PDB file of C-alpha atoms in Angstrom:
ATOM      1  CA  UNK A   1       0.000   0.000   0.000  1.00 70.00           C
ATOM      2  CA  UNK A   2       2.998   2.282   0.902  1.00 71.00           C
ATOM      3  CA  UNK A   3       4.391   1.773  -2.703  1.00 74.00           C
ATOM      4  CA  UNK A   4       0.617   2.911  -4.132  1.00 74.00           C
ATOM      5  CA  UNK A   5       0.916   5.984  -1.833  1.00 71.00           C
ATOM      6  CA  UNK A   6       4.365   6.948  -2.727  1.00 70.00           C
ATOM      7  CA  UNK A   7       3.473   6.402  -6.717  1.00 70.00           C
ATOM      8  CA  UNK A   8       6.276   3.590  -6.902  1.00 73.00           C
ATOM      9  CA  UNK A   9       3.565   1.431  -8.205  1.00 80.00           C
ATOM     10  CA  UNK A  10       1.583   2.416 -11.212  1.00 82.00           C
ATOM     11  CA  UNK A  11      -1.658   2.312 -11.028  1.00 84.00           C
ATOM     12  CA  UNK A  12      -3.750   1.583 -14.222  1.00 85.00           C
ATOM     13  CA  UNK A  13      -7.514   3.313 -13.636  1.00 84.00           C
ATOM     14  CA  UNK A  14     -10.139   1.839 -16.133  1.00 83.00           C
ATOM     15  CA  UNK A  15     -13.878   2.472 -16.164  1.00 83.00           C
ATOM     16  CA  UNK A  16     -17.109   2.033 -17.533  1.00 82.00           C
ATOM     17  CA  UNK A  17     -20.738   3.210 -17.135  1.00 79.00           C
ATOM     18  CA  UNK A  18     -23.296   1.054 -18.804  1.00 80.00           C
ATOM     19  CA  UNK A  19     -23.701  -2.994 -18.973  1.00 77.00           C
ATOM     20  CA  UNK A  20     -21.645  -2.905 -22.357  1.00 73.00           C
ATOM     21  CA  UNK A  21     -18.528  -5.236 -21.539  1.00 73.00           C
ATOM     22  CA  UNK A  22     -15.665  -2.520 -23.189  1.00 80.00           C
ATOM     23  CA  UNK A  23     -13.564  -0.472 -20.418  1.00 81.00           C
ATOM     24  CA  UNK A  24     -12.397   3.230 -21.076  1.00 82.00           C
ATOM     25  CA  UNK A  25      -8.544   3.618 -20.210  1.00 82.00           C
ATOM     26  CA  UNK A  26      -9.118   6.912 -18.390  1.00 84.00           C
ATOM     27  CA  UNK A  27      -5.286   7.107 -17.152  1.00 83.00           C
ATOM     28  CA  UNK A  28      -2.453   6.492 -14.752  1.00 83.00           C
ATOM     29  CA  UNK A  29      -4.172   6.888 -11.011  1.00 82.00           C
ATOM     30  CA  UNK A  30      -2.201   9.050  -8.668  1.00 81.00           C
ATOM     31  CA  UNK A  31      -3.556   8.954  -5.340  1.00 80.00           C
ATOM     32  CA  UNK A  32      -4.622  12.362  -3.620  1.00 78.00           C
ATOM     33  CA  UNK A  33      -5.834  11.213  -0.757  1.00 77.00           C
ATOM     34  CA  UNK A  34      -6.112   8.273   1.387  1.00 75.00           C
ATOM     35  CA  UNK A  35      -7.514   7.047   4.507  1.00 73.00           C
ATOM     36  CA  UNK A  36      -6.326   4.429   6.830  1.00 72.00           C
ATOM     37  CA  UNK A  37      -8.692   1.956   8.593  1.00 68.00           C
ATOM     38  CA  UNK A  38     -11.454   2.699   6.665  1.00 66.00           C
ATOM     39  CA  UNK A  39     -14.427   0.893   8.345  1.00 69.00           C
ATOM     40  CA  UNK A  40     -17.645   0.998   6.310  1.00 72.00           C
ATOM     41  CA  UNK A  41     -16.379  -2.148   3.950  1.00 69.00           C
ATOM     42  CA  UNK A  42     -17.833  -5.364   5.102  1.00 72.00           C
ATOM     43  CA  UNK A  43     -16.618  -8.893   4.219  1.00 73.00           C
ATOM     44  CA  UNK A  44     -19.141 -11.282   2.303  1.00 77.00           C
ATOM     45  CA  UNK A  45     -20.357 -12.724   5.534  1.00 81.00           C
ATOM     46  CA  UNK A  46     -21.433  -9.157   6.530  1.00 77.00           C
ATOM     47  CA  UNK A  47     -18.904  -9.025   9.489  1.00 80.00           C
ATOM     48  CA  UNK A  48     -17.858  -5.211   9.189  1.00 77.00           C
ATOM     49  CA  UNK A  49     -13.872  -5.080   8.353  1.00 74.00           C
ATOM     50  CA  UNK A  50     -11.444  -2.209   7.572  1.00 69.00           C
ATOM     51  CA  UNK A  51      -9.096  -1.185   4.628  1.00 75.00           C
ATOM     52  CA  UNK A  52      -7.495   1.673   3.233  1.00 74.00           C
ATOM     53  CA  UNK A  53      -9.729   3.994   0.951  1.00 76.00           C
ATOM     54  CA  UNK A  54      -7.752   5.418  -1.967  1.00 76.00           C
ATOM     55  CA  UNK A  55      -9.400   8.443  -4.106  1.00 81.00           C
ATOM     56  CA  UNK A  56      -7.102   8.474  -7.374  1.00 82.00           C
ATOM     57  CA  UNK A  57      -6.809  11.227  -9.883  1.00 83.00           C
ATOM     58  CA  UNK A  58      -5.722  10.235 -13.366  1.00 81.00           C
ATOM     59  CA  UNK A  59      -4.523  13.944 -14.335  1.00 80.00           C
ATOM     60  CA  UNK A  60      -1.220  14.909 -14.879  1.00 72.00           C
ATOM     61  CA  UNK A  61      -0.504  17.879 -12.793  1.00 69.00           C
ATOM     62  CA  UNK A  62      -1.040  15.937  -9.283  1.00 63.00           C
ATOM     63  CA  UNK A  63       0.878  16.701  -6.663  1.00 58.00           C
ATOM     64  CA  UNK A  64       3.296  13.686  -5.181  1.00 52.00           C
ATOM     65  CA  UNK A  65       1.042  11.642  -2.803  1.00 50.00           C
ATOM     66  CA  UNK A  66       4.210  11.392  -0.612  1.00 48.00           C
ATOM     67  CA  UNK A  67       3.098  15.120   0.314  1.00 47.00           C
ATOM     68  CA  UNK A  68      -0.324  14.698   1.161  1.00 47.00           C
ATOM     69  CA  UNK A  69       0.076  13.070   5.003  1.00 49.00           C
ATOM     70  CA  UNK A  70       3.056  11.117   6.614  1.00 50.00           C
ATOM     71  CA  UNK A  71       1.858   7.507   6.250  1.00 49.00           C
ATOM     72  CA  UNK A  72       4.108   5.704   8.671  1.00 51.00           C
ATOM     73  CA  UNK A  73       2.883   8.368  11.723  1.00 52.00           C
ATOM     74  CA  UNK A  74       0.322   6.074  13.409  1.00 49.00           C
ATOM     75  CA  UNK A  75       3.118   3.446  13.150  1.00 49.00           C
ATOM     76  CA  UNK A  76       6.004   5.968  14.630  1.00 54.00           C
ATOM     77  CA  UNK A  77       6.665   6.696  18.069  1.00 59.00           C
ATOM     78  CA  UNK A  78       5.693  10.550  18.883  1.00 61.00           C
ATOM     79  CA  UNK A  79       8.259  13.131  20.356  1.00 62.00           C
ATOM     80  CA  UNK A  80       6.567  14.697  23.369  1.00 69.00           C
ATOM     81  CA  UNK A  81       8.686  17.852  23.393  1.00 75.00           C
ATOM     82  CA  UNK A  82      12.013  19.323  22.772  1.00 74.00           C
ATOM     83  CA  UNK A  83      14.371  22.235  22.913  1.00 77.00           C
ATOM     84  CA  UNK A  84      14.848  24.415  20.028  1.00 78.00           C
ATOM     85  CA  UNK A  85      15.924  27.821  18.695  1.00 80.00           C
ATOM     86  CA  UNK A  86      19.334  27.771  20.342  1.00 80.00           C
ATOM     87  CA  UNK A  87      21.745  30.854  18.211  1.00 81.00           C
ATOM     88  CA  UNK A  88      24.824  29.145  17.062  1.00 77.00           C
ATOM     89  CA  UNK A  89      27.891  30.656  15.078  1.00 77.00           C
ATOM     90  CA  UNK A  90      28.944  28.991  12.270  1.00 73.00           C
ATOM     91  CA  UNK A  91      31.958  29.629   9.916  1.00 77.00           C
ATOM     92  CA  UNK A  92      32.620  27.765   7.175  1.00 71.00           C
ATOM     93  CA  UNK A  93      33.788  28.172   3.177  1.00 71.00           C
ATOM     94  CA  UNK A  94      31.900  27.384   0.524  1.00 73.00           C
ATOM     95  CA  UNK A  95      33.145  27.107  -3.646  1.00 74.00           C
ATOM     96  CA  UNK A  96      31.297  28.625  -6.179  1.00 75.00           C
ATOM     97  CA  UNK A  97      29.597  26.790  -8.820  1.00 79.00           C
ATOM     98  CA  UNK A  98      28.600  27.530 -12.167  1.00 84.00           C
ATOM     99  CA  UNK A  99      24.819  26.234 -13.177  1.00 86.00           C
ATOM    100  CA  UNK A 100      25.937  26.972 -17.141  1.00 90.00           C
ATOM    101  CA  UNK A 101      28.082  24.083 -17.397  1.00 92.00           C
ATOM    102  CA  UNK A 102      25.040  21.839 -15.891  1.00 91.00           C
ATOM    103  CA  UNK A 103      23.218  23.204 -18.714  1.00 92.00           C
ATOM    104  CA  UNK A 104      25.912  22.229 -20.946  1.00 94.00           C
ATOM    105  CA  UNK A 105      26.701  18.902 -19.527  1.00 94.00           C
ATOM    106  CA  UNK A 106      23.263  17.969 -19.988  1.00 94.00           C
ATOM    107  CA  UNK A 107      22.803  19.191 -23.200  1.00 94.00           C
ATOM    108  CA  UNK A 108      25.639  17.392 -24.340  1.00 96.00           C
ATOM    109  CA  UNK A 109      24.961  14.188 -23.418  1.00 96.00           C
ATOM    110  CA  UNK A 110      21.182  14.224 -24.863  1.00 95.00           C
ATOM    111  CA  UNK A 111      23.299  15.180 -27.957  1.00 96.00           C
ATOM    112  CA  UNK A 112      24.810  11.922 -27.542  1.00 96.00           C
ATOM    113  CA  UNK A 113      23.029   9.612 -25.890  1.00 96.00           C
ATOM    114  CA  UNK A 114      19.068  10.810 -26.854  1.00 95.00           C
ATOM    115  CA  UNK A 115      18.221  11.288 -23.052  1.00 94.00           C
ATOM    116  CA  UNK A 116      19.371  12.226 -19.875  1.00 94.00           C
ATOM    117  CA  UNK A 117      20.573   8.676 -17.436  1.00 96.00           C
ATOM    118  CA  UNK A 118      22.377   7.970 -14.968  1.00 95.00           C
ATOM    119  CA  UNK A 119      26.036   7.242 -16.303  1.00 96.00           C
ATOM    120  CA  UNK A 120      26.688   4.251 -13.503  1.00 95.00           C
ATOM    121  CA  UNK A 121      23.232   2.594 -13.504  1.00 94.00           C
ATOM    122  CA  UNK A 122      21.403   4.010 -16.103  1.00 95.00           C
ATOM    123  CA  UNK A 123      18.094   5.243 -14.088  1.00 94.00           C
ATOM    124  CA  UNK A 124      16.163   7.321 -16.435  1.00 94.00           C
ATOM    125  CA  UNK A 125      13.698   9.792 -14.124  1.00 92.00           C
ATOM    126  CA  UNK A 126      11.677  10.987 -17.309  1.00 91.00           C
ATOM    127  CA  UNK A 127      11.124   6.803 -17.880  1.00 90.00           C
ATOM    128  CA  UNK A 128      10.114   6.613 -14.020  1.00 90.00           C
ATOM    129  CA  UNK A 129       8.306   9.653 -13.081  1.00 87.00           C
ATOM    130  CA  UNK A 130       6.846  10.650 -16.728  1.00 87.00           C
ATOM    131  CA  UNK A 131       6.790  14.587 -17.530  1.00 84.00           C
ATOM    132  CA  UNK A 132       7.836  15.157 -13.888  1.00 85.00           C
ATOM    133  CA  UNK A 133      11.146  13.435 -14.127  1.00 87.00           C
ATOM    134  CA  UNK A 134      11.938  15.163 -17.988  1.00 89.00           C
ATOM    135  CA  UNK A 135      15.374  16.985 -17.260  1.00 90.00           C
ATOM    136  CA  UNK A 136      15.797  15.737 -13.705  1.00 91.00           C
ATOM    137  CA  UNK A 137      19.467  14.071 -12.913  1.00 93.00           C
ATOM    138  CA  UNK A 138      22.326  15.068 -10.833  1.00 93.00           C
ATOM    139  CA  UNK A 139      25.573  16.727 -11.831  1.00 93.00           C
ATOM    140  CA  UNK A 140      28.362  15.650  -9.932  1.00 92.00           C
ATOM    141  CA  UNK A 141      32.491  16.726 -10.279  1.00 92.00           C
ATOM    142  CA  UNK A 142      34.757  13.736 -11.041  1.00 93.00           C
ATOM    143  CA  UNK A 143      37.447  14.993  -8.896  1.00 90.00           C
ATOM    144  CA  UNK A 144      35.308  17.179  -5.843  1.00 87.00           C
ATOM    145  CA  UNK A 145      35.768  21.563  -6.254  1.00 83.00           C
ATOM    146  CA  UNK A 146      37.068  21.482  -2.325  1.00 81.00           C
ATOM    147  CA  UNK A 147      40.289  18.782  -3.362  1.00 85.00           C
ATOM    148  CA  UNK A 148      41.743  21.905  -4.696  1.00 81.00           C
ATOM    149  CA  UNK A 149      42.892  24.899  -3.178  1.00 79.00           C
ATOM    150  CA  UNK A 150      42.096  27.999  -5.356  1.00 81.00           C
ATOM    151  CA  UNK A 151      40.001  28.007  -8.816  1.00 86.00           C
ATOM    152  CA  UNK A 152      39.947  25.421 -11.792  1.00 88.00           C
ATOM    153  CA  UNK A 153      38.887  25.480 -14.835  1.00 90.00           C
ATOM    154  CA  UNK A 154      35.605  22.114 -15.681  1.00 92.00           C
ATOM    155  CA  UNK A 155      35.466  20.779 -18.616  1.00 93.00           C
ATOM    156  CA  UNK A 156      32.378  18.746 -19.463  1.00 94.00           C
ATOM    157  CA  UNK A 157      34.489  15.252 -19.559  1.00 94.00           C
ATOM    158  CA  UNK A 158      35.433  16.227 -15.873  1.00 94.00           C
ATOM    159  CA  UNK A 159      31.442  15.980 -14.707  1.00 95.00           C
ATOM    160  CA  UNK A 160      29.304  12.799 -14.594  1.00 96.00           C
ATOM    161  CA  UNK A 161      25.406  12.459 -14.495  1.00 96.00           C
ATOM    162  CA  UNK A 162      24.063  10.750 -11.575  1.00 95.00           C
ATOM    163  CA  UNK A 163      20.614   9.619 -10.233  1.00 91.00           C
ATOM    164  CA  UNK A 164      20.212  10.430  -6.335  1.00 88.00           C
ATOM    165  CA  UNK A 165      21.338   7.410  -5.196  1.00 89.00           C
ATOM    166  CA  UNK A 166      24.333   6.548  -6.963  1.00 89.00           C
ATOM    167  CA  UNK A 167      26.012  10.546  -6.376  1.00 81.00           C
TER     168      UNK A 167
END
């Protein structure tokens, strides 16, 4: 049910509305909202029973059901209370980046390949997520900006594409 909720698993929505036998496609179902331990469902007996109620939206401009509600709260232990708000100080550097040679990276490699993917395990997010994934994949520096002391010049060769989990 998790994987439903999340949109891992695809749901196929079909529907009719007379006694003809044909079924309408109407879309991929995206869940907007859901609600655990539903209890008006009763088993064929007529003993009343519970489930998880789904309402599904086939359109394409749905927000992420991960977003709607945290699923695994009634299963997580509550914090009663804590302290927060505390100033701290921090100092720290940070290295500039330049977003053009993304662009370029990316741009490159649809010139060559025909889509964006992961370059170690080849996870396409446009396959995956559809128009929501189109353009979506991590740029990461073969050798990290902070391994060198002052400024470099990055050439496309020295960046590889990468899906969340592999960079």
């Amino acid at each position: 049910m998790r994987s439903i909720i999340d949109g891992f698993t695809t749901v196929y929505c079909f529907g009719r509305w007379n006694e003809d036998p044909e079924f309408t496609f109407l879309g991929i179902g995206k869940v907007i909202s859901f609600q655990d331990n539903f209890t008006d469902v009763y088993d064929k007996d007529g003993t009343q029973t519970f489930c998880l109620e789904f309402e599904l939206s086939c359109a394409d401009d749905v927000q992420n059901p991960a977003f709607l509600s945290n699923f695994d709260r009634s299963y997580e232990e509550e914090t009663s209370s804590t302290v927060e708000g505390q100033a701290k100080y921090v100092r720290h550097k940070t290295r500039e980046r330049d977003d053009a040679i993304v662009r370029d990276k990316k741009r490159d490699f649809v010139k060559k390949n025909g889509r964006l993917f992961c370059e170690a395990c080849g996870f396409d997010f446009k396959n995956v997520y559809g128009s929501r994934g189109a353009g979506f994949i991590e740029c990461h520096h073969n050798v990290p900006l902070h391994e060198d002391e002052g400024e470099r010049i990055t050439r496309l060769e020295d960046l590889t594409l990468l899906c969340s989990n592999c960079h």
